[in-house]
Amino acid sequence: QVQLVESGGGSVQAGDSLRLSCVASGGTFSSLDMHWSRQAPGQEREFVAAISWSGGKTFYEESVKGRFTISRDNAKNTVYLQMNTLKSEDAGVYYCGAIQKTPDLGDIHSWGQGTQVTVSS
């Protein structure tokens, strides 16, 4: 089972930037597809961004395109989410997720505990 620990959340003003980090352990990080999701109070968790195991492919939710950048450092077992020009609607708990592909059990999903992002206007 992969363990994920997020950090970097905080309280910022609209227009500010934050960089979230997620450190993985317990698996072969360089083989994991990684992603970020967020959940605002009273809302369902929604996809934000994803990056393939090699870093060669990235995907973004439409509202964050051009503002957020997902990246990874396989040497540090870490995935990042650089968030620029933050808006109040970006606020919520941000969760890091990993997808471990196995030949026998299919995809195994792991989640971190989340890190809070608060954006005041």
Coordinates of C-alpha atoms in Angstrom, one line a residue:
Q1 CA 0.0 0.0 0.0
V2 CA 1.3 3.4 -1.0
Q3 CA 1.3 6.1 1.8
L4 CA 0.9 9.7 0.7
V5 CA 1.5 12.8 2.8
E6 CA 0.5 16.2 1.5
S7 CA 1.9 19.6 2.6
G8 CA 1.9 23.2 1.5
G9 CA -1.6 24.2 2.1
G10 CA -2.5 27.5 3.8
S11 CA -4.5 30.7 3.8
V12 CA -3.8 33.2 1.0
Q13 CA -5.4 36.1 -0.7
A14 CA -7.0 35.8 -4.1
G15 CA -4.4 36.2 -6.8
D16 CA -1.6 34.6 -4.6
S17 CA 0.2 31.4 -5.3
L18 CA 0.8 28.2 -3.4
R19 CA 2.7 25.0 -4.1
L20 CA 1.5 21.8 -2.7
S21 CA 3.7 18.8 -2.3
C22 CA 2.9 15.1 -1.8
V23 CA 5.5 12.6 -0.7
A24 CA 4.9 9.0 -1.4
S25 CA 6.3 5.9 0.3
G26 CA 5.7 2.2 0.3
G27 CA 5.7 1.7 -3.4
T28 CA 7.7 2.3 -6.6
F29 CA 7.0 6.0 -7.1
S30 CA 8.3 6.1 -10.6
S31 CA 5.7 3.6 -11.7
L32 CA 2.7 5.4 -10.2
D33 CA 0.3 7.7 -12.0
M34 CA -0.4 10.6 -9.6
H35 CA -3.2 13.1 -9.3
W36 CA -4.7 15.9 -7.2
S37 CA -8.3 16.3 -6.3
R38 CA -10.1 18.8 -4.1
Q39 CA -13.2 19.0 -2.0
A40 CA -14.9 22.2 -0.9
P41 CA -17.3 22.2 2.0
G42 CA -20.6 20.6 1.1
Q43 CA -19.3 19.6 -2.3
E44 CA -18.1 16.3 -3.8
R45 CA -14.5 15.7 -4.4
E46 CA -13.4 16.8 -7.8
F47 CA -10.5 16.1 -10.1
V48 CA -7.9 18.8 -10.4
A49 CA -4.9 17.5 -12.2
A50 CA -3.0 14.3 -13.0
I51 CA 0.4 13.3 -14.3
S52 CA 1.6 10.0 -15.8
W53 CA 4.2 7.8 -14.2
S54 CA 6.9 9.2 -16.5
G55 CA 5.8 12.8 -16.3
G56 CA 5.2 12.8 -20.0
K57 CA 1.5 13.4 -19.8
T58 CA -0.5 15.8 -17.8
F59 CA -4.2 16.5 -17.5
Y60 CA -6.1 19.3 -15.9
E61 CA -9.6 20.2 -15.0
E62 CA -10.8 23.0 -17.2
S63 CA -11.1 25.7 -14.6
V64 CA -7.4 25.4 -13.5
K65 CA -5.8 25.2 -17.0
G66 CA -3.2 27.9 -17.4
R67 CA -3.1 28.6 -13.6
F68 CA -2.1 25.2 -12.1
T69 CA 0.9 23.0 -13.0
I70 CA 1.4 19.5 -11.9
S71 CA 4.9 18.1 -11.9
R72 CA 6.9 15.3 -10.3
D73 CA 10.4 14.5 -9.1
N74 CA 10.8 10.8 -9.1
A75 CA 14.2 11.0 -7.4
K76 CA 12.3 12.6 -4.4
N77 CA 9.2 10.5 -4.6
T78 CA 7.3 13.7 -4.7
V79 CA 4.5 15.2 -6.8
Y80 CA 3.8 18.9 -6.8
L81 CA 0.9 21.2 -7.6
Q82 CA 1.9 24.7 -8.4
M83 CA -1.2 26.9 -8.0
N84 CA -1.1 30.5 -9.4
T85 CA -3.6 33.2 -9.5
L86 CA -5.8 31.5 -6.9
K87 CA -9.5 32.2 -6.8
S88 CA -12.0 31.9 -3.9
E89 CA -13.5 28.9 -5.8
D90 CA -10.2 27.1 -5.5
A91 CA -10.5 26.8 -1.8
G92 CA -10.9 23.4 -0.2
V93 CA -9.1 20.3 1.0
Y94 CA -6.6 19.1 -1.6
Y95 CA -5.9 15.4 -1.8
C96 CA -3.0 13.6 -3.4
G97 CA -3.8 10.3 -5.0
A98 CA -1.8 7.5 -6.5
I99 CA -2.7 4.8 -9.0
Q100 CA -0.7 1.6 -8.8
K101 CA -1.2 -0.7 -11.7
T102 CA -0.9 -4.4 -10.9
P103 CA -1.2 -7.4 -13.2
D104 CA -3.4 -9.4 -10.8
L105 CA -5.4 -6.9 -8.9
G106 CA -5.8 -4.2 -11.5
D107 CA -5.5 -0.6 -10.4
I108 CA -4.9 0.1 -6.7
H109 CA -5.8 3.6 -5.5
S110 CA -4.3 5.4 -2.5
W111 CA -5.1 8.7 -1.0
G112 CA -3.4 11.1 1.3
Q113 CA -5.1 12.8 4.3
G114 CA -5.4 16.2 2.5
T115 CA -4.1 19.7 3.0
Q116 CA -6.4 22.7 3.5
V117 CA -6.3 25.6 1.0
T118 CA -8.2 28.8 2.0
V119 CA -8.5 31.7 -0.4
S120 CA -9.9 35.0 0.8
S121 CA -11.0 37.7 -1.6

